């Protein structure tokens, strides 16, 4: 499997992802500059965290016009895999590959913590070696991570099992107190209806290397490899 990690001016988690895909998992990985138009050699596109274009106007608003984003839309429409982490999730909503929007955190503060996340759907390539209801711990670091969508969109996400991750307590309870940013329905990550595009605010790449003391995140990448082999 070959990973392509899109790099914008202001990206700062691209090398973290590359360390996981290439350094820990031994998969072919290349950095894709945002002005590239041809990504046909790549199986999985990752849009990493950071502050693309300094988050001017709003997160992802400028990045959406990059040539690599047009190529990413075509990539996803072919059924290929796309992962957006943090700023990458924001960009995926801006380009229309995922519904809703990420807005300012409820308390208007930047949050940097490691928090519990509940796995809500384990029947996707991204979550295939997690179990439904499993509580994992992942880092978050964002100022605009509050997920918002209208009532009909939220109901569609529920009905189609597109909510993959929710903020929860350490015991798996989905409560207001466990919600760090005010996201509707405690949403931490969603996929599209086809399941090939995932956007999430938590950082699985920062919970992958054993030297960091937490490997809950690498299961997302390992599960993806195993699911692809089965396909």
Coordinates of C-alpha atoms in Angstrom, one line a residue:
X1 CA 0.0 0.0 0.0
X2 CA 1.3 3.5 -0.8
X3 CA 0.4 6.5 1.3
X4 CA 0.5 10.1 0.1
X5 CA 0.6 12.8 2.7
X6 CA -0.5 16.2 1.5
X7 CA 1.7 19.1 2.7
X8 CA 0.4 22.7 2.8
X9 CA 2.2 25.8 3.9
X10 CA 1.5 25.6 7.7
X11 CA 1.1 21.8 7.9
X12 CA 2.9 20.5 11.0
X13 CA 1.8 16.9 11.5
X14 CA 2.8 15.5 8.1
X15 CA 6.1 14.0 9.3
X16 CA 4.3 12.5 12.3
X17 CA 2.0 10.6 9.9
X18 CA 5.0 9.6 7.7
X19 CA 6.8 8.2 10.7
X20 CA 3.8 5.9 11.4
X21 CA 3.1 4.7 7.8
X22 CA 6.7 4.4 6.7
X23 CA 8.7 4.3 9.9
X24 CA 6.5 2.0 12.0
X25 CA 4.5 0.1 9.4
X26 CA 7.1 -0.1 6.6
X27 CA 4.6 1.2 3.9
X28 CA 5.7 3.1 0.9
X29 CA 5.0 6.8 1.6
X30 CA 5.6 10.0 -0.2
X31 CA 5.0 13.7 0.7
X32 CA 2.6 15.3 -1.7
X33 CA 3.1 19.1 -2.2
X34 CA -0.3 20.9 -2.2
X35 CA 0.3 22.1 -5.8
X36 CA 0.6 18.6 -7.3
X37 CA -2.2 17.5 -9.6
X38 CA -1.3 13.9 -10.2
X39 CA -1.7 11.5 -7.2
X40 CA -2.7 8.5 -9.2
X41 CA 0.2 6.5 -7.8
X42 CA -1.1 6.7 -4.3
X43 CA -3.6 4.3 -2.6
X44 CA -4.3 6.3 0.6
X45 CA -4.3 10.1 0.8
X46 CA -3.7 11.6 4.3
X47 CA -4.5 15.3 4.9
X48 CA -2.6 15.9 8.1
X49 CA -3.1 18.3 11.0
X50 CA -1.6 21.8 11.3
X51 CA -2.6 25.3 10.3
X52 CA -2.8 25.2 6.5
X53 CA -2.2 28.8 5.2
X54 CA -2.2 29.9 8.8
X55 CA -5.9 29.2 9.1
X56 CA -6.6 32.6 7.6
X57 CA -10.3 33.3 6.9
X58 CA -11.2 30.0 8.5
X59 CA -9.6 26.6 8.9
X60 CA -9.3 24.9 5.4
X61 CA -10.9 27.8 3.6
X62 CA -7.8 28.5 1.4
X63 CA -6.5 25.0 1.3
X64 CA -9.6 23.9 -0.5
X65 CA -8.5 25.6 -3.6
X66 CA -5.2 23.8 -3.9
X67 CA -4.7 21.6 -7.0
X68 CA -4.1 18.6 -4.7
X69 CA -7.6 18.9 -3.3
X70 CA -9.2 18.7 -6.7
X71 CA -7.1 15.5 -7.2
X72 CA -8.2 14.3 -3.8
X73 CA -11.9 14.6 -4.7
X74 CA -11.3 12.6 -7.8
X75 CA -9.3 10.0 -5.7
X76 CA -12.2 9.6 -3.3
X77 CA -14.8 9.4 -6.1
X78 CA -13.0 6.4 -7.4
X79 CA -13.5 4.7 -4.0
X80 CA -9.9 5.2 -2.9
X81 CA -9.1 6.0 0.7
X82 CA -8.8 9.5 2.2
X83 CA -8.0 10.3 5.8
X84 CA -8.2 13.8 7.2
X85 CA -6.8 14.5 10.7
X86 CA -7.6 17.7 12.6
X87 CA -7.0 20.4 10.0
X88 CA -7.4 17.6 7.5
X89 CA -10.9 17.0 8.8
X90 CA -11.7 20.7 8.5
X91 CA -10.4 20.7 4.9
X92 CA -12.6 17.6 4.0
X93 CA -15.7 19.5 5.1
X94 CA -14.6 22.6 3.1
X95 CA -14.2 20.6 -0.1
X96 CA -17.5 18.7 0.4
X97 CA -16.2 15.2 0.9
X98 CA -17.7 15.2 4.4
X99 CA -20.9 16.9 5.6
X100 CA -21.0 19.6 8.3
X101 CA -18.4 22.0 9.5
X102 CA -15.8 22.5 12.3
X103 CA -16.3 25.8 14.1
X104 CA -14.7 27.5 17.1
X105 CA -14.6 25.4 20.3
X106 CA -17.5 26.2 22.6
X107 CA -15.4 28.0 25.1
X108 CA -13.4 29.7 22.4
X109 CA -10.1 28.2 23.7
X110 CA -7.4 26.1 22.2
X111 CA -7.5 22.6 23.7
X112 CA -4.5 20.3 24.0
X113 CA -5.2 17.1 25.9
X114 CA -5.3 13.3 25.7
X115 CA -8.9 12.2 26.0
X116 CA -11.1 9.1 25.9
X117 CA -12.8 8.3 22.5
X118 CA -15.5 5.8 22.0
X119 CA -15.5 3.6 18.8
X120 CA -19.1 3.6 17.5
X121 CA -18.7 1.6 14.3
X122 CA -16.1 -1.1 13.8
X123 CA -17.3 -2.2 10.4
X124 CA -15.2 0.2 8.3
X125 CA -11.7 -0.1 6.9
X126 CA -10.6 2.5 9.4
X127 CA -11.9 0.8 12.5
X128 CA -11.8 -2.9 11.5
X129 CA -9.5 -4.0 14.4
X130 CA -11.2 -2.0 17.0
X131 CA -14.4 -3.3 18.6
X132 CA -17.7 -1.4 18.8
X133 CA -17.9 0.4 22.1
X134 CA -14.2 0.2 22.7
X135 CA -12.8 3.2 24.6
X136 CA -9.4 4.4 23.3
X137 CA -7.3 7.4 24.3
X138 CA -6.1 9.9 21.7
X139 CA -4.6 13.3 21.8
X140 CA -6.5 16.4 20.6
X141 CA -5.0 19.8 19.8
X142 CA -7.4 22.3 18.2
X143 CA -9.1 25.6 18.5
X144 CA -11.8 24.9 15.9
X145 CA -12.9 21.4 16.5
X146 CA -16.6 21.8 17.4
X147 CA -18.5 19.7 14.9
X148 CA -21.7 21.3 13.6
X149 CA -24.4 20.2 11.1
X150 CA -28.1 20.7 10.7
X151 CA -30.6 18.3 12.2
X152 CA -31.3 16.4 9.0
X153 CA -27.6 15.8 8.4
X154 CA -27.0 14.7 12.0
X155 CA -29.9 12.2 11.6
X156 CA -28.4 10.9 8.4
X157 CA -25.1 10.4 10.0
X158 CA -26.8 8.4 12.8
X159 CA -29.0 6.4 10.4
X160 CA -26.1 5.5 8.1
X161 CA -23.7 4.6 11.0
X162 CA -21.2 7.3 9.8
X163 CA -20.3 8.5 13.2
X164 CA -17.2 6.4 13.9
X165 CA -15.8 8.2 17.0
X166 CA -17.4 10.1 19.9
X167 CA -15.9 11.9 22.9
X168 CA -16.8 10.0 26.0
X169 CA -15.8 9.4 29.7
X170 CA -13.1 6.8 30.5
X171 CA -16.0 4.3 31.0
X172 CA -17.5 5.0 27.6
X173 CA -20.4 7.2 28.7
X174 CA -21.2 9.8 26.1
X175 CA -22.0 12.9 28.2
X176 CA -21.8 16.7 28.0
X177 CA -19.1 16.7 30.6
X178 CA -16.9 14.4 28.4
X179 CA -17.3 16.7 25.4
X180 CA -14.2 18.9 25.2
X181 CA -15.3 21.4 22.5
X182 CA -19.1 21.4 22.2
X183 CA -19.4 19.1 19.1
X184 CA -22.9 18.2 18.4
X185 CA -23.7 14.6 19.5
X186 CA -20.1 14.4 20.9
X187 CA -18.8 13.8 17.4
X188 CA -15.1 13.3 17.1
X189 CA -14.9 11.6 13.7
X190 CA -17.2 10.7 10.8
X191 CA -17.0 9.0 7.5
X192 CA -18.8 9.4 4.2
X193 CA -21.6 7.0 3.3
X194 CA -19.3 4.8 1.3
X195 CA -16.9 4.6 4.2
X196 CA -13.7 5.4 2.2
X197 CA -13.3 9.0 3.5
X198 CA -12.7 9.6 7.2
X199 CA -12.3 12.8 9.1
X200 CA -11.4 13.0 12.7
X201 CA -10.2 15.7 15.1
X202 CA -8.2 13.4 17.4
X203 CA -4.6 12.5 16.3
X204 CA -4.1 8.7 15.9
X205 CA -0.6 9.3 14.6
X206 CA 0.4 10.8 18.0
X207 CA -0.7 7.6 19.7
X208 CA 1.1 5.1 17.6
X209 CA 4.8 4.8 18.6
X210 CA 5.3 2.8 21.8
X211 CA 8.0 5.3 22.9
X212 CA 5.2 7.8 23.5
X213 CA 3.4 5.4 25.9
X214 CA 0.2 5.0 23.9
X215 CA -0.5 2.9 20.8
X216 CA -4.2 3.2 20.6
X217 CA -3.9 5.1 17.4
X218 CA -1.8 2.7 15.4
X219 CA -4.7 0.3 15.3
X220 CA -6.5 2.6 12.9
X221 CA -3.5 2.3 10.4
X222 CA -3.0 -1.4 11.0
X223 CA -6.7 -2.1 10.6
X224 CA -6.7 -0.2 7.3
X225 CA -3.9 -2.5 6.0
X226 CA -5.7 -5.6 7.1
X227 CA -9.0 -4.5 5.6
X228 CA -7.3 -3.7 2.3
X229 CA -5.7 -7.1 2.2
X230 CA -9.1 -8.8 2.8
X231 CA -10.6 -6.7 0.0

